[in-house]
mmCIF file of C-alpha atoms in Angstrom:
data_model
loop_
_atom_site.group_PDB
_atom_site.id
_atom_site.type_symbol
_atom_site.label_atom_id
_atom_site.label_comp_id
_atom_site.label_asym_id
_atom_site.label_seq_id
_atom_site.Cartn_x
_atom_site.Cartn_y
_atom_site.Cartn_z
ATOM 1 C CA UNK Y 1 102.019 91.591 139.825
ATOM 2 C CA UNK Y 2 102.442 95.003 141.370
ATOM 3 C CA UNK Y 3 106.243 95.774 139.474
ATOM 4 C CA UNK Y 4 106.181 99.393 138.418
ATOM 5 C CA UNK Y 5 107.081 98.957 135.153
ATOM 6 C CA UNK Y 6 103.258 97.217 134.726
ATOM 7 C CA UNK Y 7 102.076 100.949 135.185
ATOM 8 C CA UNK Y 8 104.606 102.190 132.359
ATOM 9 C CA UNK Y 9 103.292 99.325 129.585
ATOM 10 C CA UNK Y 10 99.902 100.102 130.737
ATOM 11 C CA UNK Y 11 100.414 103.610 130.665
ATOM 12 C CA UNK Y 12 101.324 103.280 126.664
ATOM 13 C CA UNK Y 13 98.363 101.722 125.571
ATOM 14 C CA UNK Y 14 96.397 104.584 125.291
ATOM 15 C CA UNK Y 15 98.930 106.337 124.169
ATOM 16 C CA UNK Y 16 99.426 104.480 121.322
ATOM 17 C CA UNK Y 17 95.371 104.882 120.611
ATOM 18 C CA UNK Y 18 95.425 108.429 121.074
ATOM 19 C CA UNK Y 19 98.125 108.693 118.775
ATOM 20 C CA UNK Y 20 95.966 106.361 116.521
ATOM 21 C CA UNK Y 21 93.192 108.914 116.478
ATOM 22 C CA UNK Y 22 94.542 111.784 115.537
ATOM 23 C CA UNK Y 23 95.912 109.915 111.911
ATOM 24 C CA UNK Y 24 94.490 111.688 109.139
ATOM 25 C CA UNK Y 25 95.700 109.543 106.106
ATOM 26 C CA UNK Y 26 94.466 106.251 106.319
ATOM 27 C CA UNK Y 27 97.490 104.231 105.619
ATOM 28 C CA UNK Y 28 99.470 106.069 107.604
ATOM 29 C CA UNK Y 29 96.825 105.075 110.268
ATOM 30 C CA UNK Y 30 97.036 101.594 109.736
ATOM 31 C CA UNK Y 31 101.211 101.679 109.853
ATOM 32 C CA UNK Y 32 100.343 103.311 113.499
ATOM 33 C CA UNK Y 33 97.166 100.229 114.167
ATOM 34 C CA UNK Y 34 100.376 97.944 114.115
ATOM 35 C CA UNK Y 35 102.315 99.746 115.968
ATOM 36 C CA UNK Y 36 98.933 100.037 118.715
ATOM 37 C CA UNK Y 37 98.374 95.903 117.698
ATOM 38 C CA UNK Y 38 101.703 95.340 118.842
ATOM 39 C CA UNK Y 39 101.437 97.752 122.240
ATOM 40 C CA UNK Y 40 98.747 95.284 123.130
ATOM 41 C CA UNK Y 41 99.472 92.359 122.737
ATOM 42 C CA UNK Y 42 102.896 93.209 125.750
ATOM 43 C CA UNK Y 43 100.346 94.491 128.000
ATOM 44 C CA UNK Y 44 98.418 91.561 127.730
ATOM 45 C CA UNK Y 45 101.402 88.979 128.322
ATOM 46 C CA UNK Y 46 102.434 90.729 131.230
ATOM 47 C CA UNK Y 47 99.611 90.779 132.739
ATOM 48 C CA UNK Y 48 99.129 87.594 132.203
ATOM 49 C CA UNK Y 49 96.931 86.602 129.025
ATOM 50 C CA UNK Y 50 98.125 84.685 127.248
ATOM 51 C CA UNK Y 51 95.657 83.772 124.619
ATOM 52 C CA UNK Y 52 94.286 86.979 124.554
ATOM 53 C CA UNK Y 53 98.263 88.447 123.149
ATOM 54 C CA UNK Y 54 97.888 85.824 120.856
ATOM 55 C CA UNK Y 55 95.476 86.346 119.343
ATOM 56 C CA UNK Y 56 95.886 90.053 118.960
ATOM 57 C CA UNK Y 57 99.267 89.707 117.359
ATOM 58 C CA UNK Y 58 97.637 87.219 115.036
ATOM 59 C CA UNK Y 59 93.968 88.344 114.080
ATOM 60 C CA UNK Y 60 94.757 91.691 115.257
ATOM 61 C CA UNK Y 61 98.019 93.368 114.141
ATOM 62 C CA UNK Y 62 98.300 90.607 111.095
ATOM 63 C CA UNK Y 63 94.883 89.953 109.571
ATOM 64 C CA UNK Y 64 92.708 93.461 110.143
ATOM 65 C CA UNK Y 65 95.546 95.038 108.874
ATOM 66 C CA UNK Y 66 95.727 92.978 105.322
ATOM 67 C CA UNK Y 67 92.176 93.079 105.369
ATOM 68 C CA UNK Y 68 91.875 97.347 105.932
ATOM 69 C CA UNK Y 69 94.912 98.172 103.560
ATOM 70 C CA UNK Y 70 93.302 95.779 100.892
ATOM 71 C CA UNK Y 71 89.691 98.099 101.977
ATOM 72 C CA UNK Y 72 91.517 101.074 102.271
ATOM 73 C CA UNK Y 73 93.004 100.187 98.735
ATOM 74 C CA UNK Y 74 89.814 99.556 96.712
ATOM 75 C CA UNK Y 75 87.097 102.025 98.115
ATOM 76 C CA UNK Y 76 89.346 105.607 98.092
ATOM 77 C CA UNK Y 77 89.473 105.417 94.155
ATOM 78 C CA UNK Y 78 87.984 107.998 91.659
ATOM 79 C CA UNK Y 79 87.828 106.363 88.698
ATOM 80 C CA UNK Y 80 88.018 109.277 86.068
ATOM 81 C CA UNK Y 81 86.981 107.592 82.629
ATOM 82 C CA UNK Y 82 88.147 109.495 79.283
ATOM 83 C CA UNK Y 83 88.348 108.912 75.527
ATOM 84 C CA UNK Y 84 91.014 106.625 74.138
ATOM 85 C CA UNK Y 85 92.374 108.073 71.465
ATOM 86 C CA UNK Y 86 92.128 111.752 73.708
ATOM 87 C CA UNK Y 87 94.388 109.051 75.768
ATOM 88 C CA UNK Y 88 96.418 107.781 73.567
ATOM 89 C CA UNK Y 89 97.040 110.700 72.183
ATOM 90 C CA UNK Y 90 98.490 112.522 75.117
ATOM 91 C CA UNK Y 91 100.321 109.211 75.950
ATOM 92 C CA UNK Y 92 102.574 109.111 73.020
ATOM 93 C CA UNK Y 93 103.843 113.387 72.501
ATOM 94 C CA UNK Y 94 102.869 114.780 75.294
ATOM 95 C CA UNK Y 95 104.692 118.011 74.366
ATOM 96 C CA UNK Y 96 102.696 117.911 70.856
ATOM 97 C CA UNK Y 97 99.320 119.150 72.845
ATOM 98 C CA UNK Y 98 97.626 122.553 70.767
ATOM 99 C CA UNK Y 99 98.264 125.413 72.309
ATOM 100 C CA UNK Y 100 94.888 126.586 72.698
ATOM 101 C CA UNK Y 101 94.016 124.022 74.962
ATOM 102 C CA UNK Y 102 95.944 122.027 77.838
ATOM 103 C CA UNK Y 103 97.264 118.745 77.042
ATOM 104 C CA UNK Y 104 94.862 115.407 79.361
ATOM 105 C CA UNK Y 105 98.318 115.238 80.598
ATOM 106 C CA UNK Y 106 98.260 118.887 82.781
ATOM 107 C CA UNK Y 107 94.531 117.291 83.662
ATOM 108 C CA UNK Y 108 95.663 113.793 85.064
ATOM 109 C CA UNK Y 109 98.009 115.856 86.483
ATOM 110 C CA UNK Y 110 95.881 118.141 87.781
ATOM 111 C CA UNK Y 111 93.730 115.437 89.066
ATOM 112 C CA UNK Y 112 96.114 113.490 90.956
ATOM 113 C CA UNK Y 113 97.201 116.727 93.390
ATOM 114 C CA UNK Y 114 94.207 116.964 93.974
ATOM 115 C CA UNK Y 115 93.066 113.211 94.295
ATOM 116 C CA UNK Y 116 96.772 112.980 96.370
ATOM 117 C CA UNK Y 117 95.030 116.203 99.506
ATOM 118 C CA UNK Y 118 92.281 114.116 100.083
ATOM 119 C CA UNK Y 119 94.662 110.721 99.787
ATOM 120 C CA UNK Y 120 92.207 109.112 97.002
ATOM 121 C CA UNK Y 121 94.050 107.519 94.177
ATOM 122 C CA UNK Y 122 93.397 108.025 90.638
ATOM 123 C CA UNK Y 123 92.231 105.296 88.573
ATOM 124 C CA UNK Y 124 92.028 106.084 84.522
ATOM 125 C CA UNK Y 125 90.240 104.347 82.205
ATOM 126 C CA UNK Y 126 89.981 104.205 78.610
ATOM 127 C CA UNK Y 127 86.321 104.370 76.848
ATOM 128 C CA UNK Y 128 86.399 103.845 72.627
ATOM 129 C CA UNK Y 129 84.184 106.689 72.328
ATOM 130 C CA UNK Y 130 81.620 109.776 73.283
ATOM 131 C CA UNK Y 131 78.700 107.052 73.877
ATOM 132 C CA UNK Y 132 79.952 104.244 75.918
ATOM 133 C CA UNK Y 133 81.688 106.752 78.358
ATOM 134 C CA UNK Y 134 78.128 108.576 79.522
ATOM 135 C CA UNK Y 135 77.290 105.071 78.841
ATOM 136 C CA UNK Y 136 79.618 104.225 81.571
ATOM 137 C CA UNK Y 137 79.187 106.843 84.163
ATOM 138 C CA UNK Y 138 75.052 106.296 84.052
ATOM 139 C CA UNK Y 139 75.658 102.703 84.839
ATOM 140 C CA UNK Y 140 77.910 103.659 87.923
ATOM 141 C CA UNK Y 141 81.395 101.829 86.102
ATOM 142 C CA UNK Y 142 83.237 105.594 86.216
ATOM 143 C CA UNK Y 143 82.701 108.098 89.024
ATOM 144 C CA UNK Y 144 84.592 111.583 86.798
ATOM 145 C CA UNK Y 145 84.220 111.532 82.982
ATOM 146 C CA UNK Y 146 86.284 113.784 80.956
ATOM 147 C CA UNK Y 147 86.438 114.973 77.566
ATOM 148 C CA UNK Y 148 86.899 116.825 74.881
ATOM 149 C CA UNK Y 149 83.439 117.731 73.872
ATOM 150 C CA UNK Y 150 80.576 118.341 75.775
ATOM 151 C CA UNK Y 151 77.841 115.747 76.597
ATOM 152 C CA UNK Y 152 74.660 117.297 76.119
ATOM 153 C CA UNK Y 153 74.769 119.330 72.884
ATOM 154 C CA UNK Y 154 72.660 121.623 73.849
ATOM 155 C CA UNK Y 155 74.900 123.235 76.263
ATOM 156 C CA UNK Y 156 77.517 122.819 73.903
ATOM 157 C CA UNK Y 157 75.858 125.488 71.694
ATOM 158 C CA UNK Y 158 75.017 128.264 74.665
ATOM 159 C CA UNK Y 159 78.836 128.408 74.945
ATOM 160 C CA UNK Y 160 79.810 128.448 71.717
ATOM 161 C CA UNK Y 161 79.948 131.759 71.347
ATOM 162 C CA UNK Y 162 81.441 132.542 74.123
ATOM 163 C CA UNK Y 163 85.395 131.171 75.233
ATOM 164 C CA UNK Y 164 84.590 127.116 75.432
ATOM 165 C CA UNK Y 165 85.867 125.034 78.110
ATOM 166 C CA UNK Y 166 87.737 122.598 76.362
ATOM 167 C CA UNK Y 167 87.081 119.743 78.845
ATOM 168 C CA UNK Y 168 84.020 119.257 80.131
ATOM 169 C CA UNK Y 169 84.156 117.106 83.352
ATOM 170 C CA UNK Y 170 80.838 114.972 84.165
ATOM 171 C CA UNK Y 171 80.330 113.636 87.799
ATOM 172 C CA UNK Y 172 77.573 111.631 89.420
ATOM 173 C CA UNK Y 173 79.055 112.229 92.663
ATOM 174 C CA UNK Y 174 77.488 115.337 94.890
ATOM 175 C CA UNK Y 175 80.759 114.918 97.528
ATOM 176 C CA UNK Y 176 83.278 114.877 94.836
ATOM 177 C CA UNK Y 177 81.276 117.278 92.884
ATOM 178 C CA UNK Y 178 81.900 119.948 95.670
ATOM 179 C CA UNK Y 179 85.321 119.257 96.076
ATOM 180 C CA UNK Y 180 85.841 119.451 92.690
ATOM 181 C CA UNK Y 181 84.588 122.679 92.561
ATOM 182 C CA UNK Y 182 86.739 124.129 95.359
ATOM 183 C CA UNK Y 183 89.927 122.696 93.606
ATOM 184 C CA UNK Y 184 89.639 122.541 90.265
ATOM 185 C CA UNK Y 185 90.408 126.336 89.286
ATOM 186 C CA UNK Y 186 91.422 126.462 86.112
ATOM 187 C CA UNK Y 187 88.667 127.965 83.353
ATOM 188 C CA UNK Y 188 89.776 125.376 80.497
ATOM 189 C CA UNK Y 189 87.770 122.834 82.159
ATOM 190 C CA UNK Y 190 83.738 122.630 82.587
ATOM 191 C CA UNK Y 191 82.783 120.966 85.335
ATOM 192 C CA UNK Y 192 78.710 119.538 85.627
ATOM 193 C CA UNK Y 193 77.179 117.265 88.229
ATOM 194 C CA UNK Y 194 74.660 114.956 86.717
ATOM 195 C CA UNK Y 195 72.083 113.312 89.376
ATOM 196 C CA UNK Y 196 72.052 109.436 88.958
ATOM 197 C CA UNK Y 197 69.040 108.275 87.377
ATOM 198 C CA UNK Y 198 67.511 106.028 90.083
ATOM 199 C CA UNK Y 199 67.747 107.840 93.595
ATOM 200 C CA UNK Y 200 65.013 105.359 94.887
ATOM 201 C CA UNK Y 201 68.091 102.473 94.394
ATOM 202 C CA UNK Y 202 69.523 102.629 97.876
ATOM 203 C CA UNK Y 203 73.948 101.378 98.460
ATOM 204 C CA UNK E 1 129.239 84.753 137.266
ATOM 205 C CA UNK E 2 127.157 83.689 135.229
ATOM 206 C CA UNK E 3 124.446 85.607 136.516
ATOM 207 C CA UNK E 4 126.997 88.787 135.922
ATOM 208 C CA UNK E 5 127.464 87.925 132.021
ATOM 209 C CA UNK E 6 123.695 87.418 131.361
ATOM 210 C CA UNK E 7 123.438 91.087 132.873
ATOM 211 C CA UNK E 8 126.053 92.526 131.030
ATOM 212 C CA UNK E 9 124.482 90.660 128.058
ATOM 213 C CA UNK E 10 121.269 92.271 128.372
ATOM 214 C CA UNK E 11 123.028 95.685 128.583
ATOM 215 C CA UNK E 12 124.749 95.426 126.177
ATOM 216 C CA UNK E 13 121.618 94.575 124.265
ATOM 217 C CA UNK E 14 119.742 97.646 125.170
ATOM 218 C CA UNK E 15 122.791 99.935 124.353
ATOM 219 C CA UNK E 16 122.387 98.571 120.593
ATOM 220 C CA UNK E 17 118.670 98.733 121.422
ATOM 221 C CA UNK E 18 119.792 102.792 122.005
ATOM 222 C CA UNK E 19 122.261 103.236 119.154
ATOM 223 C CA UNK E 20 120.210 101.540 116.965
ATOM 224 C CA UNK E 21 116.781 103.948 117.368
ATOM 225 C CA UNK E 22 118.035 106.570 117.975
ATOM 226 C CA UNK E 23 119.380 107.807 113.963
ATOM 227 C CA UNK E 24 115.689 107.118 113.610
ATOM 228 C CA UNK E 25 114.343 110.688 114.694
ATOM 229 C CA UNK E 26 116.891 112.089 112.075
ATOM 230 C CA UNK E 27 116.514 113.655 108.839
ATOM 231 C CA UNK E 28 118.265 110.852 107.134
ATOM 232 C CA UNK E 29 117.124 108.650 104.858
ATOM 233 C CA UNK E 30 114.934 105.519 103.947
ATOM 234 C CA UNK E 31 117.755 103.460 103.810
ATOM 235 C CA UNK E 32 120.088 104.714 106.174
ATOM 236 C CA UNK E 33 117.818 104.895 108.753
ATOM 237 C CA UNK E 34 116.957 100.950 107.804
ATOM 238 C CA UNK E 35 120.356 100.738 108.423
ATOM 239 C CA UNK E 36 121.510 101.292 111.406
ATOM 240 C CA UNK E 37 118.328 99.877 112.330
ATOM 241 C CA UNK E 38 118.659 96.272 111.293
ATOM 242 C CA UNK E 39 122.080 95.620 112.480
ATOM 243 C CA UNK E 40 122.324 97.239 115.800
ATOM 244 C CA UNK E 41 118.213 96.520 116.752
ATOM 245 C CA UNK E 42 118.685 93.114 115.646
ATOM 246 C CA UNK E 43 122.551 92.802 117.343
ATOM 247 C CA UNK E 44 120.710 94.257 120.524
ATOM 248 C CA UNK E 45 117.413 91.694 119.949
ATOM 249 C CA UNK E 46 119.927 88.646 120.167
ATOM 250 C CA UNK E 47 122.387 89.826 122.768
ATOM 251 C CA UNK E 48 118.691 90.404 125.234
ATOM 252 C CA UNK E 49 118.067 87.085 124.285
ATOM 253 C CA UNK E 50 121.204 85.574 124.377
ATOM 254 C CA UNK E 51 121.422 86.798 128.235
ATOM 255 C CA UNK E 52 118.336 85.638 128.745
ATOM 256 C CA UNK E 53 119.495 82.135 127.599
ATOM 257 C CA UNK E 54 122.026 82.712 130.115
ATOM 258 C CA UNK E 55 119.953 83.187 132.737
ATOM 259 C CA UNK E 56 117.354 80.132 132.184
ATOM 260 C CA UNK E 57 118.831 76.971 130.431
ATOM 261 C CA UNK E 58 116.222 74.980 130.462
ATOM 262 C CA UNK E 59 114.330 76.889 128.096
ATOM 263 C CA UNK E 60 117.270 76.663 125.691
ATOM 264 C CA UNK E 61 114.702 75.801 122.680
ATOM 265 C CA UNK E 62 112.116 78.057 122.734
ATOM 266 C CA UNK E 63 114.794 80.849 123.405
ATOM 267 C CA UNK E 64 116.990 79.079 120.401
ATOM 268 C CA UNK E 65 113.498 79.657 118.376
ATOM 269 C CA UNK E 66 113.830 82.894 118.788
ATOM 270 C CA UNK E 67 116.883 84.011 118.048
ATOM 271 C CA UNK E 68 117.126 82.326 114.819
ATOM 272 C CA UNK E 69 113.464 83.406 113.597
ATOM 273 C CA UNK E 70 114.882 86.395 114.820
ATOM 274 C CA UNK E 71 117.713 86.677 112.958
ATOM 275 C CA UNK E 72 116.214 85.027 109.744
ATOM 276 C CA UNK E 73 113.278 87.331 110.252
ATOM 277 C CA UNK E 74 115.053 90.472 110.192
ATOM 278 C CA UNK E 75 117.472 89.848 107.947
ATOM 279 C CA UNK E 76 114.345 89.469 105.108
ATOM 280 C CA UNK E 77 112.896 92.216 106.431
ATOM 281 C CA UNK E 78 115.663 94.576 105.381
ATOM 282 C CA UNK E 79 115.852 93.435 102.312
ATOM 283 C CA UNK E 80 111.560 93.181 102.084
ATOM 284 C CA UNK E 81 111.788 96.476 103.134
ATOM 285 C CA UNK E 82 114.742 98.318 101.133
ATOM 286 C CA UNK E 83 113.231 96.709 98.386
ATOM 287 C CA UNK E 84 110.240 98.746 98.840
ATOM 288 C CA UNK E 85 110.654 101.377 99.780
ATOM 289 C CA UNK E 86 113.269 102.228 96.930
ATOM 290 C CA UNK E 87 111.402 100.971 94.201
ATOM 291 C CA UNK E 88 107.657 103.429 95.522
ATOM 292 C CA UNK E 89 109.493 105.798 95.940
ATOM 293 C CA UNK E 90 110.960 107.212 93.650
ATOM 294 C CA UNK E 91 108.284 108.011 91.517
ATOM 295 C CA UNK E 92 106.580 109.939 94.608
ATOM 296 C CA UNK E 93 109.361 112.370 94.635
ATOM 297 C CA UNK R 1 116.243 93.257 136.307
ATOM 298 C CA UNK R 2 113.564 95.700 136.741
ATOM 299 C CA UNK R 3 115.465 99.186 135.591
ATOM 300 C CA UNK R 4 116.234 96.850 132.502
ATOM 301 C CA UNK R 5 112.798 96.835 131.620
ATOM 302 C CA UNK R 6 111.666 100.605 132.475
ATOM 303 C CA UNK R 7 114.881 101.115 129.831
ATOM 304 C CA UNK R 8 113.528 98.707 126.941
ATOM 305 C CA UNK R 9 110.225 100.313 127.661
ATOM 306 C CA UNK R 10 112.102 103.769 127.187
ATOM 307 C CA UNK R 11 113.796 102.346 123.439
ATOM 308 C CA UNK R 12 110.199 101.847 122.722
ATOM 309 C CA UNK R 13 109.121 105.053 123.075
ATOM 310 C CA UNK R 14 111.786 106.549 120.134
ATOM 311 C CA UNK R 15 110.472 103.797 116.855
ATOM 312 C CA UNK R 16 107.007 105.371 118.713
ATOM 313 C CA UNK R 17 107.557 108.684 119.245
ATOM 314 C CA UNK R 18 109.216 108.540 115.210
ATOM 315 C CA UNK R 19 105.965 107.169 113.524
ATOM 316 C CA UNK R 20 103.953 110.227 114.725
ATOM 317 C CA UNK R 21 106.031 113.007 114.420
ATOM 318 C CA UNK R 22 107.236 111.580 111.015
ATOM 319 C CA UNK R 23 104.609 111.976 107.792
ATOM 320 C CA UNK R 24 106.202 109.953 104.851
ATOM 321 C CA UNK R 25 105.172 106.031 105.056
ATOM 322 C CA UNK R 26 107.809 104.487 105.329
ATOM 323 C CA UNK R 27 109.313 105.961 108.167
ATOM 324 C CA UNK R 28 106.850 105.178 110.027
ATOM 325 C CA UNK R 29 107.370 101.226 108.552
ATOM 326 C CA UNK R 30 110.658 101.559 109.660
ATOM 327 C CA UNK R 31 108.988 102.515 112.965
ATOM 328 C CA UNK R 32 106.933 100.121 113.064
ATOM 329 C CA UNK R 33 109.114 96.794 112.606
ATOM 330 C CA UNK R 34 111.616 98.168 114.867
ATOM 331 C CA UNK R 35 108.183 98.834 117.742
ATOM 332 C CA UNK R 36 107.095 95.301 117.050
ATOM 333 C CA UNK R 37 110.644 93.705 117.156
ATOM 334 C CA UNK R 38 111.190 95.312 120.390
ATOM 335 C CA UNK R 39 107.487 94.110 122.130
ATOM 336 C CA UNK R 40 108.125 90.881 121.194
ATOM 337 C CA UNK R 41 111.319 90.733 122.677
ATOM 338 C CA UNK R 42 109.725 92.631 125.711
ATOM 339 C CA UNK R 43 107.269 89.533 126.066
ATOM 340 C CA UNK R 44 110.734 87.552 126.102
ATOM 341 C CA UNK R 45 112.343 89.558 129.075
ATOM 342 C CA UNK R 46 108.917 89.390 130.988
ATOM 343 C CA UNK R 47 108.244 85.882 130.590
ATOM 344 C CA UNK R 48 111.988 85.014 131.699
ATOM 345 C CA UNK R 49 111.243 87.137 134.653
ATOM 346 C CA UNK R 50 108.243 85.706 136.165
ATOM 347 C CA UNK R 51 109.305 81.947 134.850
ATOM 348 C CA UNK R 52 106.410 81.691 132.760
ATOM 349 C CA UNK R 53 107.081 79.528 129.852
ATOM 350 C CA UNK R 54 103.006 80.189 128.508
ATOM 351 C CA UNK R 55 104.057 83.312 127.866
ATOM 352 C CA UNK R 56 107.917 82.482 126.415
ATOM 353 C CA UNK R 57 106.068 80.777 123.678
ATOM 354 C CA UNK R 58 103.321 83.159 123.112
ATOM 355 C CA UNK R 59 106.695 86.193 122.545
ATOM 356 C CA UNK R 60 108.960 83.568 120.513
ATOM 357 C CA UNK R 61 105.264 83.226 118.269
ATOM 358 C CA UNK R 62 104.527 87.126 117.566
ATOM 359 C CA UNK R 63 108.113 87.072 117.260
ATOM 360 C CA UNK R 64 108.712 84.900 114.275
ATOM 361 C CA UNK R 65 104.867 84.992 112.379
ATOM 362 C CA UNK R 66 104.495 88.807 113.502
ATOM 363 C CA UNK R 67 106.877 90.171 111.185
ATOM 364 C CA UNK R 68 104.495 88.739 107.878
ATOM 365 C CA UNK R 69 102.260 91.207 108.297
ATOM 366 C CA UNK R 70 104.740 93.492 108.336
ATOM 367 C CA UNK R 71 105.798 92.727 104.992
ATOM 368 C CA UNK R 72 101.744 91.576 103.464
ATOM 369 C CA UNK R 73 101.629 95.324 104.729
ATOM 370 C CA UNK R 74 104.646 96.620 102.903
ATOM 371 C CA UNK R 75 103.999 95.060 99.318
ATOM 372 C CA UNK R 76 100.567 96.444 99.363
ATOM 373 C CA UNK R 77 101.766 100.152 100.368
ATOM 374 C CA UNK R 78 104.402 99.802 97.453
ATOM 375 C CA UNK R 79 101.654 98.402 94.765
ATOM 376 C CA UNK R 80 99.993 101.906 96.186
ATOM 377 C CA UNK R 81 102.151 103.908 95.894
ATOM 378 C CA UNK R 82 103.478 102.944 91.934
ATOM 379 C CA UNK R 83 100.223 104.061 90.842
#
């Protein structure tokens, strides 16, 4: 048992665990977690605990990584609600957008770069009209909505005399608002934050 | 004689391991690294297990199972990784 | 034999270092595949070194089953980067 290689193998485990802690991207961290599981199984086998090594390899490496990948994939997502005809128009010919306002495609590309910087995923959900879009926001189906007209009519009339933004982006999540506020620099986009209507509900 | 041969096989396997793993450090494409890794790594591992088989012939069933699973799984895994990385990575860049 | 095991540990350190310094997820996956194979072969070597049948069985099971999780993860990551 007192062989020199045992010490080196055991020293690998804290090394890989430290590497795992330094990862910022959750997917990279999952891959490193796989390496940690393999090294841990090796350490347990070398120290003589065959059953623990088998459990670590099967549960810790296979099951935990698969479940975590599914969990990370479904939780780290921004759902962006857009209008259907707006989206179809942008999808069919991206170059045919009017000159005075940027097309939705550009906006979505912009959103994508922001989301990638924070390791998020952008999911587009089309809605048939403005009313159902706003309803989707209040019913927490989407996190952010993006529409060419303002959701509040009085807000629209106030900004009409100035150079009005062509896209109104509304979010109901404070953290997303903070991120978008600092990252979204384009003047053609107006960003607003609406508090959730029932704040008493726990989630 | 057998002992020498088994040691030679294990040493050859370790040399193969280093040979296959050192290209990982370079700035080459994923497929290049995958090629060297799947060829040299699998051959090295199989050579090591063959050396172990010469050392302890009584555990032959276990080690032959390891050889077979190594050959099949590493080939399949090479295909899966190549398929996933080539079709997934295209719109990433 | 001890020296050979230490050489194997050195070979194992290469994919670990690679997984740490490379940011691309597929390079990390490659390093993971390499490290998984290497650790299970090392478990087999240790089992033969100590003449312990039980550890050998564990090594073979890890070798034959552990790659399945790797393939699942590869497909999930591929789905991720498609969007």
